[in-house]
């Protein structure tokens, strides 16, 4: 059995990443979505092991000591991190793993595992991203401007990613991510052993 | 319009490359198959500009002087080469270009154009390749052994290729080549300009 690979999928707020990921995972038993560990309290309806692995601060600090995270960060007083264990188990089972993380996390993962493939989801244009953020109706004009500025910064760093998927239509974005995953399994390092 | 890219497809004799290429080109107006120039005489049924560009030795030598080939070689007294012009015209029209050439040609093309993507088609196993060569019924046992030895040498150099497609089934091989071509169009260098 071929071992799975890990793929990071990043993208600015409002680019439609959640919709793309939902479509990507439809009917795909062979894909594993990495669930983060966090020290924050579960919210109403959140299930341990489904939305997050909820752990306490002592355990989180111990895991940092044990180098048990692929990446972690502190955000408004809580820790969030990607446990290595579940990622490695899924890959051993031949499953490809998707990490839904942002640029800083991607940098941390890459320093530990340079072989991880990084995909950046971008909007077809700035106008499209702005329209989408306005259309959601959840953010104030001020907040939308802040998100756009942050998206520009993220995009300036996106050339450090291996691939660049434009979310023009969800179908095309999913098709491209699937193509990238299949192509990455055609790298000689994966296949040279087949003819020994 | 996005510019096309050039893909080299190589593979040992008997691996089923022609069948894979035929399927790949089915209903694909957006793909251009590079036609070689040669100084050898047309055989019965061969059409200029379809099977080869038939040119004389003086013209071929002049084209070498003008650096008009991506690669060329002499084989049993005749020259064979890949003219740059048609490749470049197709790419300008947004078409991806397929070069059906072997390792030595791939090395020449890569030295001129490092951005060219190289795909090696391999058999699922040595047994499968041998069985296929025997099954064709066109070669003597001695010739089959020579082809197998040559295939082993080619394969030892295949790790210099970017991708490694196993021709287990034609459908899967074509699916993988299509995925590679789409994935290569998702490289950041192709797409960073979209958001300027």
CSV table of C-alpha atoms in Angstrom, one decimal:
chain,number,residue,atom,x,y,z
A,1,UNK,CA,0.0,0.0,0.0
A,2,UNK,CA,1.2,3.5,-0.8
A,3,UNK,CA,1.7,5.8,2.1
A,4,UNK,CA,-0.5,8.9,2.2
A,5,UNK,CA,0.8,12.5,1.9
A,6,UNK,CA,0.1,15.7,3.8
A,7,UNK,CA,-1.4,18.7,2.1
A,8,UNK,CA,-1.7,22.2,3.6
A,9,UNK,CA,-4.6,24.2,2.3
A,10,UNK,CA,-4.5,27.9,3.2
A,11,UNK,CA,-6.4,30.9,1.9
A,12,UNK,CA,-7.6,34.4,3.0
A,13,UNK,CA,-10.8,34.9,4.9
A,14,UNK,CA,-13.8,35.0,2.5
A,15,UNK,CA,-12.1,33.0,-0.3
A,16,UNK,CA,-14.6,30.2,0.1
A,17,UNK,CA,-12.2,27.6,1.6
A,18,UNK,CA,-14.8,25.9,3.8
A,19,UNK,CA,-17.1,25.3,0.8
A,20,UNK,CA,-14.2,23.9,-1.3
A,21,UNK,CA,-13.1,21.6,1.6
A,22,UNK,CA,-16.6,20.4,2.1
A,23,UNK,CA,-16.9,19.5,-1.6
A,24,UNK,CA,-13.4,17.9,-1.6
A,25,UNK,CA,-14.3,15.6,1.2
A,26,UNK,CA,-17.6,14.5,-0.3
A,27,UNK,CA,-17.5,10.7,-0.8
A,28,UNK,CA,-13.7,10.5,0.0
A,29,UNK,CA,-13.1,7.8,2.6
A,30,UNK,CA,-9.4,8.0,1.6
A,31,UNK,CA,-8.9,11.5,2.8
A,32,UNK,CA,-8.3,12.6,6.4
A,33,UNK,CA,-9.1,16.0,7.7
A,34,UNK,CA,-6.7,16.9,10.5
A,35,UNK,CA,-8.6,18.0,13.7
A,36,UNK,CA,-6.8,20.6,15.8
A,37,UNK,CA,-6.2,20.3,19.6
A,38,UNK,CA,-7.2,23.4,21.6
A,39,UNK,CA,-7.2,24.5,25.2
A,40,UNK,CA,-10.3,26.7,24.8
A,41,UNK,CA,-13.7,25.6,26.2
A,42,UNK,CA,-16.0,23.7,23.9
A,43,UNK,CA,-18.9,25.9,22.6
A,44,UNK,CA,-22.5,24.8,22.5
A,45,UNK,CA,-22.8,21.8,20.1
A,46,UNK,CA,-19.0,21.2,19.7
A,47,UNK,CA,-18.0,17.6,20.0
A,48,UNK,CA,-14.6,16.4,21.3
A,49,UNK,CA,-12.7,14.6,18.5
A,50,UNK,CA,-15.0,16.0,15.9
A,51,UNK,CA,-14.6,19.8,16.0
A,52,UNK,CA,-11.5,19.9,18.1
A,53,UNK,CA,-9.6,17.7,20.5
A,54,UNK,CA,-10.3,19.6,23.7
A,55,UNK,CA,-7.4,19.3,26.1
A,56,UNK,CA,-6.2,21.3,29.2
A,57,UNK,CA,-3.3,23.7,29.3
A,58,UNK,CA,-1.0,21.3,31.2
A,59,UNK,CA,-1.5,18.6,28.6
A,60,UNK,CA,-0.9,21.1,25.8
A,61,UNK,CA,2.3,22.3,27.3
A,62,UNK,CA,3.5,18.7,27.9
A,63,UNK,CA,2.8,18.0,24.2
A,64,UNK,CA,4.8,21.0,23.2
A,65,UNK,CA,7.7,19.6,25.3
A,66,UNK,CA,7.3,16.2,23.6
A,67,UNK,CA,7.4,17.8,20.2
A,68,UNK,CA,4.0,16.3,19.6
A,69,UNK,CA,2.7,19.1,17.4
A,70,UNK,CA,3.3,19.8,13.7
A,71,UNK,CA,2.5,23.4,14.5
A,72,UNK,CA,0.9,25.4,17.3
A,73,UNK,CA,0.0,29.0,18.2
A,74,UNK,CA,-1.6,31.0,21.0
A,75,UNK,CA,-4.6,33.1,20.0
A,76,UNK,CA,-6.5,35.3,22.5
A,77,UNK,CA,-5.3,33.3,25.5
A,78,UNK,CA,-5.9,29.8,24.1
A,79,UNK,CA,-3.6,27.3,22.4
A,80,UNK,CA,-4.4,25.7,19.1
A,81,UNK,CA,-2.2,23.0,17.5
A,82,UNK,CA,-2.0,20.2,15.0
A,83,UNK,CA,-1.1,16.9,16.8
A,84,UNK,CA,1.4,14.8,14.8
A,85,UNK,CA,-0.1,11.5,15.9
A,86,UNK,CA,-3.4,11.5,14.0
A,87,UNK,CA,-1.7,12.8,10.9
A,88,UNK,CA,0.9,10.1,11.0
A,89,UNK,CA,-1.6,7.3,11.7
A,90,UNK,CA,-3.8,8.4,8.7
A,91,UNK,CA,-0.8,8.5,6.4
A,92,UNK,CA,0.3,5.0,7.6
A,93,UNK,CA,-3.2,3.8,6.6
A,94,UNK,CA,-2.6,5.2,3.1
A,95,UNK,CA,-4.8,8.2,3.5
A,96,UNK,CA,-3.9,11.7,2.3
A,97,UNK,CA,-4.2,14.3,5.1
A,98,UNK,CA,-5.5,17.8,4.7
A,99,UNK,CA,-4.3,20.5,7.1
A,100,UNK,CA,-6.5,23.6,7.1
A,101,UNK,CA,-4.0,26.1,8.5
A,102,UNK,CA,-2.7,29.6,7.7
A,103,UNK,CA,0.6,30.9,6.7
A,104,UNK,CA,2.4,30.9,10.1
A,105,UNK,CA,1.3,27.3,10.7
A,106,UNK,CA,2.4,26.4,7.2
A,107,UNK,CA,5.9,27.8,7.9
A,108,UNK,CA,6.1,25.8,11.1
A,109,UNK,CA,5.0,22.5,9.4
A,110,UNK,CA,7.4,23.1,6.5
A,111,UNK,CA,10.4,23.5,8.8
A,112,UNK,CA,9.6,20.1,10.4
A,113,UNK,CA,8.4,18.4,7.2
A,114,UNK,CA,9.7,19.9,4.0
A,115,UNK,CA,7.9,17.2,1.9
A,116,UNK,CA,4.5,18.6,2.9
A,117,UNK,CA,2.7,20.1,-0.1
A,118,UNK,CA,1.3,23.6,0.3
A,119,UNK,CA,-1.8,24.8,-1.6
A,120,UNK,CA,-3.0,28.4,-1.5
A,121,UNK,CA,-6.6,29.1,-2.4
A,122,UNK,CA,-6.9,32.6,-4.0
A,123,UNK,CA,-9.9,34.6,-5.1
A,124,UNK,CA,-10.3,35.2,-8.9
A,125,UNK,CA,-9.8,39.0,-8.2
A,126,UNK,CA,-9.8,41.5,-5.4
A,127,UNK,CA,-13.2,42.7,-6.4
A,128,UNK,CA,-14.5,39.1,-6.1
A,129,UNK,CA,-13.1,38.8,-2.6
A,130,UNK,CA,-14.5,42.2,-1.5
A,131,UNK,CA,-17.9,41.4,-2.9
A,132,UNK,CA,-17.9,38.1,-1.1
A,133,UNK,CA,-17.0,39.6,2.2
A,134,UNK,CA,-19.7,42.2,1.8
A,135,UNK,CA,-22.2,39.6,0.6
A,136,UNK,CA,-21.7,37.5,3.8
A,137,UNK,CA,-23.2,40.4,5.7
A,138,UNK,CA,-21.4,39.4,8.9
A,139,UNK,CA,-18.7,42.0,9.0
A,140,UNK,CA,-18.6,45.8,9.3
A,141,UNK,CA,-17.1,47.9,6.5
A,142,UNK,CA,-14.1,48.5,8.8
A,143,UNK,CA,-13.6,44.8,9.5
A,144,UNK,CA,-13.9,44.0,5.7
A,145,UNK,CA,-11.2,46.5,5.0
A,146,UNK,CA,-9.0,44.9,7.6
A,147,UNK,CA,-9.6,41.4,6.1
A,148,UNK,CA,-8.7,42.7,2.7
A,149,UNK,CA,-5.5,44.2,3.9
A,150,UNK,CA,-4.7,40.9,5.7
A,151,UNK,CA,-5.5,39.0,2.5
A,152,UNK,CA,-3.1,41.1,0.5
A,153,UNK,CA,-0.3,40.3,3.0
A,154,UNK,CA,-1.1,36.6,2.8
A,155,UNK,CA,-1.1,36.7,-0.9
A,156,UNK,CA,2.3,38.4,-1.1
A,157,UNK,CA,3.6,35.4,0.8
A,158,UNK,CA,1.6,32.9,-1.3
A,159,UNK,CA,4.5,32.4,-3.8
A,160,UNK,CA,6.2,30.4,-1.1
A,161,UNK,CA,3.4,27.8,-1.6
A,162,UNK,CA,3.7,24.9,-4.1
A,163,UNK,CA,0.4,25.5,-5.8
A,164,UNK,CA,-2.0,28.3,-6.3
A,165,UNK,CA,-5.7,27.4,-6.8
A,166,UNK,CA,-8.1,30.1,-8.0
A,167,UNK,CA,-11.6,29.6,-6.5
A,168,UNK,CA,-13.5,30.9,-9.4
A,169,UNK,CA,-16.0,28.0,-9.3
A,170,UNK,CA,-16.0,25.5,-6.5
A,171,UNK,CA,-16.0,22.6,-9.0
A,172,UNK,CA,-12.9,23.8,-10.8
A,173,UNK,CA,-11.1,24.5,-7.4
A,174,UNK,CA,-11.9,21.0,-6.2
A,175,UNK,CA,-10.8,19.5,-9.6
A,176,UNK,CA,-7.5,21.3,-9.3
A,177,UNK,CA,-6.9,20.2,-5.7
A,178,UNK,CA,-7.6,16.6,-6.7
A,179,UNK,CA,-5.3,16.9,-9.7
A,180,UNK,CA,-2.5,18.3,-7.5
A,181,UNK,CA,-2.9,15.4,-5.0
A,182,UNK,CA,-2.8,12.8,-7.7
A,183,UNK,CA,0.1,14.5,-9.5
A,184,UNK,CA,2.1,14.6,-6.2
A,185,UNK,CA,1.6,10.8,-5.9
A,186,UNK,CA,3.3,10.5,-9.3
A,187,UNK,CA,6.6,12.0,-8.1
A,188,UNK,CA,9.5,9.5,-8.7
A,189,UNK,CA,10.4,9.4,-5.0
A,190,UNK,CA,7.0,7.7,-4.5
A,191,UNK,CA,7.3,5.2,-7.2
A,192,UNK,CA,10.9,4.2,-7.9
A,193,UNK,CA,10.6,1.2,-5.6
A,194,UNK,CA,7.8,-0.3,-7.8
A,195,UNK,CA,10.3,-1.8,-10.3
A,196,UNK,CA,13.0,-3.1,-7.9
B,1,UNK,CA,-5.3,33.7,-22.0
B,2,UNK,CA,-2.9,31.4,-20.2
B,3,UNK,CA,0.2,30.4,-22.1
B,4,UNK,CA,0.6,26.6,-22.8
B,5,UNK,CA,3.3,24.5,-21.2
B,6,UNK,CA,5.5,21.8,-22.7
B,7,UNK,CA,5.5,18.2,-21.4
B,8,UNK,CA,8.0,15.5,-22.4
B,9,UNK,CA,6.6,12.0,-22.3
B,10,UNK,CA,9.2,9.2,-22.4
B,11,UNK,CA,9.0,5.5,-21.8
B,12,UNK,CA,10.7,2.2,-22.7
B,13,UNK,CA,9.8,0.3,-25.8
B,14,UNK,CA,6.8,-1.9,-25.1
B,15,UNK,CA,5.4,0.2,-22.2
B,16,UNK,CA,2.3,1.1,-24.2
B,17,UNK,CA,3.2,4.8,-24.7
B,18,UNK,CA,1.4,5.1,-28.1
B,19,UNK,CA,-1.8,3.8,-26.7
B,20,UNK,CA,-1.6,6.2,-23.8
B,21,UNK,CA,-0.9,9.1,-26.1
B,22,UNK,CA,-3.8,8.2,-28.4
B,23,UNK,CA,-6.2,8.2,-25.5
B,24,UNK,CA,-4.7,11.4,-24.1
B,25,UNK,CA,-5.3,13.2,-27.4
B,26,UNK,CA,-8.9,12.0,-27.8
B,27,UNK,CA,-11.2,15.0,-27.9
B,28,UNK,CA,-8.5,17.4,-26.8
B,29,UNK,CA,-8.3,20.3,-29.2
B,30,UNK,CA,-6.3,22.2,-26.5
B,31,UNK,CA,-3.3,19.8,-26.8
B,32,UNK,CA,-0.6,19.9,-29.5
B,33,UNK,CA,1.5,16.9,-30.4
B,34,UNK,CA,4.9,18.0,-31.6
B,35,UNK,CA,5.8,16.6,-35.0
B,36,UNK,CA,9.5,15.9,-35.6
B,37,UNK,CA,11.5,17.0,-38.6
B,38,UNK,CA,13.5,14.3,-40.3
B,39,UNK,CA,15.9,14.0,-43.3
B,40,UNK,CA,14.8,10.4,-44.0
B,41,UNK,CA,12.6,9.6,-47.0
B,42,UNK,CA,8.9,9.4,-46.4
B,43,UNK,CA,7.6,5.8,-46.3
B,44,UNK,CA,4.5,4.6,-48.1
B,45,UNK,CA,1.5,6.4,-46.6
B,46,UNK,CA,3.5,9.0,-44.6
B,47,UNK,CA,2.3,12.5,-45.0
B,48,UNK,CA,4.5,15.6,-44.7
B,49,UNK,CA,3.4,17.7,-41.7
B,50,UNK,CA,1.4,14.8,-40.2
B,51,UNK,CA,3.8,12.0,-39.5
B,52,UNK,CA,7.0,14.1,-39.9
B,53,UNK,CA,8.2,17.4,-41.4
B,54,UNK,CA,10.3,16.0,-44.2
B,55,UNK,CA,13.2,18.3,-45.0
B,56,UNK,CA,16.6,17.8,-46.7
B,57,UNK,CA,20.0,17.6,-45.0
B,58,UNK,CA,21.1,21.1,-46.0
B,59,UNK,CA,18.0,22.6,-44.5
B,60,UNK,CA,18.4,20.4,-41.4
B,61,UNK,CA,22.0,21.5,-40.9
B,62,UNK,CA,21.0,25.2,-41.4
B,63,UNK,CA,18.3,24.8,-38.7
B,64,UNK,CA,21.0,23.4,-36.4
B,65,UNK,CA,23.1,26.5,-37.1
B,66,UNK,CA,20.1,28.7,-36.4
B,67,UNK,CA,19.4,26.9,-33.1
B,68,UNK,CA,16.0,26.1,-34.4
B,69,UNK,CA,15.7,22.7,-32.7
B,70,UNK,CA,14.8,22.0,-29.1
B,71,UNK,CA,16.7,18.7,-29.5
B,72,UNK,CA,18.0,16.6,-32.4
B,73,UNK,CA,19.9,13.4,-33.1
B,74,UNK,CA,21.3,11.3,-35.9
B,75,UNK,CA,20.0,7.8,-36.1
B,76,UNK,CA,21.2,5.3,-38.8
B,77,UNK,CA,22.3,8.0,-41.1
B,78,UNK,CA,19.2,10.3,-40.8
B,79,UNK,CA,18.6,13.4,-38.7
B,80,UNK,CA,15.6,13.7,-36.4
B,81,UNK,CA,14.7,16.8,-34.5
B,82,UNK,CA,12.0,18.8,-32.7
B,83,UNK,CA,11.6,22.3,-34.3
B,84,UNK,CA,11.1,25.0,-31.8
B,85,UNK,CA,8.8,27.0,-34.0
B,86,UNK,CA,5.6,24.8,-33.9
B,87,UNK,CA,6.1,24.2,-30.2
B,88,UNK,CA,6.3,27.9,-29.4
B,89,UNK,CA,3.4,28.8,-31.7
B,90,UNK,CA,1.1,26.2,-30.0
B,91,UNK,CA,2.1,27.5,-26.5
B,92,UNK,CA,1.4,31.1,-27.6
B,93,UNK,CA,-2.1,29.9,-28.6
B,94,UNK,CA,-2.6,28.6,-25.1
B,95,UNK,CA,-2.1,24.9,-26.0
B,96,UNK,CA,-0.1,22.5,-24.0
B,97,UNK,CA,2.5,20.7,-26.1
B,98,UNK,CA,3.4,17.0,-25.8
B,99,UNK,CA,6.9,15.9,-26.9
B,100,UNK,CA,7.2,12.2,-27.4
B,101,UNK,CA,11.0,11.8,-27.0
B,102,UNK,CA,13.5,9.7,-25.2
B,103,UNK,CA,16.0,10.3,-22.5
B,104,UNK,CA,18.8,11.9,-24.6
B,105,UNK,CA,16.3,14.2,-26.2
B,106,UNK,CA,14.8,15.1,-22.8
B,107,UNK,CA,18.3,16.0,-21.5
B,108,UNK,CA,18.8,18.4,-24.5
B,109,UNK,CA,15.4,20.0,-24.1
B,110,UNK,CA,15.9,20.5,-20.4
B,111,UNK,CA,19.2,22.2,-20.9
B,112,UNK,CA,17.6,24.7,-23.2
B,113,UNK,CA,14.3,25.0,-21.3
B,114,UNK,CA,14.5,23.9,-17.6
B,115,UNK,CA,10.8,24.7,-17.1
B,116,UNK,CA,9.7,21.8,-19.4
B,117,UNK,CA,7.9,19.1,-17.4
B,118,UNK,CA,9.2,15.6,-17.9
B,119,UNK,CA,6.9,12.5,-17.5
B,120,UNK,CA,8.3,9.0,-17.6
B,121,UNK,CA,5.9,6.1,-18.3
B,122,UNK,CA,6.9,2.9,-16.6
B,123,UNK,CA,5.5,-0.6,-16.7
B,124,UNK,CA,3.8,-1.9,-13.5
B,125,UNK,CA,6.6,-4.5,-13.3
B,126,UNK,CA,9.4,-6.1,-15.3
B,127,UNK,CA,7.3,-9.2,-15.8
B,128,UNK,CA,4.5,-7.1,-17.3
B,129,UNK,CA,7.0,-5.4,-19.7
B,130,UNK,CA,8.5,-8.7,-20.8
B,131,UNK,CA,5.1,-10.2,-21.3
B,132,UNK,CA,4.0,-7.3,-23.4
B,133,UNK,CA,7.1,-7.4,-25.6
B,134,UNK,CA,6.7,-11.2,-26.1
B,135,UNK,CA,2.9,-10.7,-26.7
B,136,UNK,CA,3.5,-8.2,-29.6
B,137,UNK,CA,5.1,-11.1,-31.5
B,138,UNK,CA,7.2,-8.7,-33.5
B,139,UNK,CA,10.6,-9.2,-31.9
B,140,UNK,CA,13.0,-12.2,-31.5
B,141,UNK,CA,13.8,-13.5,-28.0
B,142,UNK,CA,17.3,-11.9,-28.4
B,143,UNK,CA,15.8,-8.5,-29.4
B,144,UNK,CA,13.4,-8.7,-26.5
B,145,UNK,CA,16.3,-9.2,-24.1
B,146,UNK,CA,18.1,-6.2,-25.6
B,147,UNK,CA,14.9,-4.1,-25.2
B,148,UNK,CA,14.6,-5.1,-21.6
B,149,UNK,CA,18.3,-4.2,-20.8
B,150,UNK,CA,17.7,-0.9,-22.5
B,151,UNK,CA,14.5,-0.3,-20.5
B,152,UNK,CA,16.5,-1.0,-17.2
B,153,UNK,CA,19.0,1.7,-18.2
B,154,UNK,CA,16.3,4.1,-19.1
B,155,UNK,CA,14.5,3.4,-15.8
B,156,UNK,CA,17.7,4.0,-13.8
B,157,UNK,CA,17.7,7.5,-15.2
B,158,UNK,CA,14.0,8.0,-14.8
B,159,UNK,CA,14.5,9.6,-11.3
B,160,UNK,CA,15.7,12.7,-13.2
B,161,UNK,CA,12.1,13.0,-14.5
B,162,UNK,CA,9.6,15.1,-12.7
B,163,UNK,CA,6.8,12.5,-12.7
B,164,UNK,CA,6.6,8.8,-13.0
B,165,UNK,CA,3.4,7.4,-14.4
B,166,UNK,CA,2.8,3.6,-14.1
B,167,UNK,CA,0.9,2.2,-17.1
B,168,UNK,CA,-1.1,-0.4,-15.3
B,169,UNK,CA,-4.3,0.5,-17.0
B,170,UNK,CA,-4.4,3.1,-19.9
B,171,UNK,CA,-7.3,4.9,-18.2
B,172,UNK,CA,-5.4,5.4,-15.0
B,173,UNK,CA,-2.2,6.5,-16.9
B,174,UNK,CA,-4.2,9.1,-18.9
B,175,UNK,CA,-5.9,10.3,-15.7
B,176,UNK,CA,-2.5,10.8,-14.1
B,177,UNK,CA,-1.0,12.6,-17.1
B,178,UNK,CA,-4.1,14.9,-17.2
B,179,UNK,CA,-3.7,15.5,-13.4
B,180,UNK,CA,0.0,16.4,-13.8
B,181,UNK,CA,-0.8,18.8,-16.6
B,182,UNK,CA,-3.5,20.6,-14.6
B,183,UNK,CA,-1.4,20.6,-11.4
B,184,UNK,CA,1.5,22.2,-13.4
B,185,UNK,CA,-0.8,25.0,-14.4
B,186,UNK,CA,-1.5,25.7,-10.7
B,187,UNK,CA,2.2,26.6,-10.0
B,188,UNK,CA,2.4,30.1,-8.4
B,189,UNK,CA,4.6,31.3,-11.3
B,190,UNK,CA,1.7,30.8,-13.6
B,191,UNK,CA,-0.9,32.6,-11.5
B,192,UNK,CA,0.7,35.3,-9.3
B,193,UNK,CA,-0.3,37.9,-12.0
B,194,UNK,CA,-4.0,37.2,-11.6
B,195,UNK,CA,-4.3,39.4,-8.5
B,196,UNK,CA,-2.1,42.3,-9.5
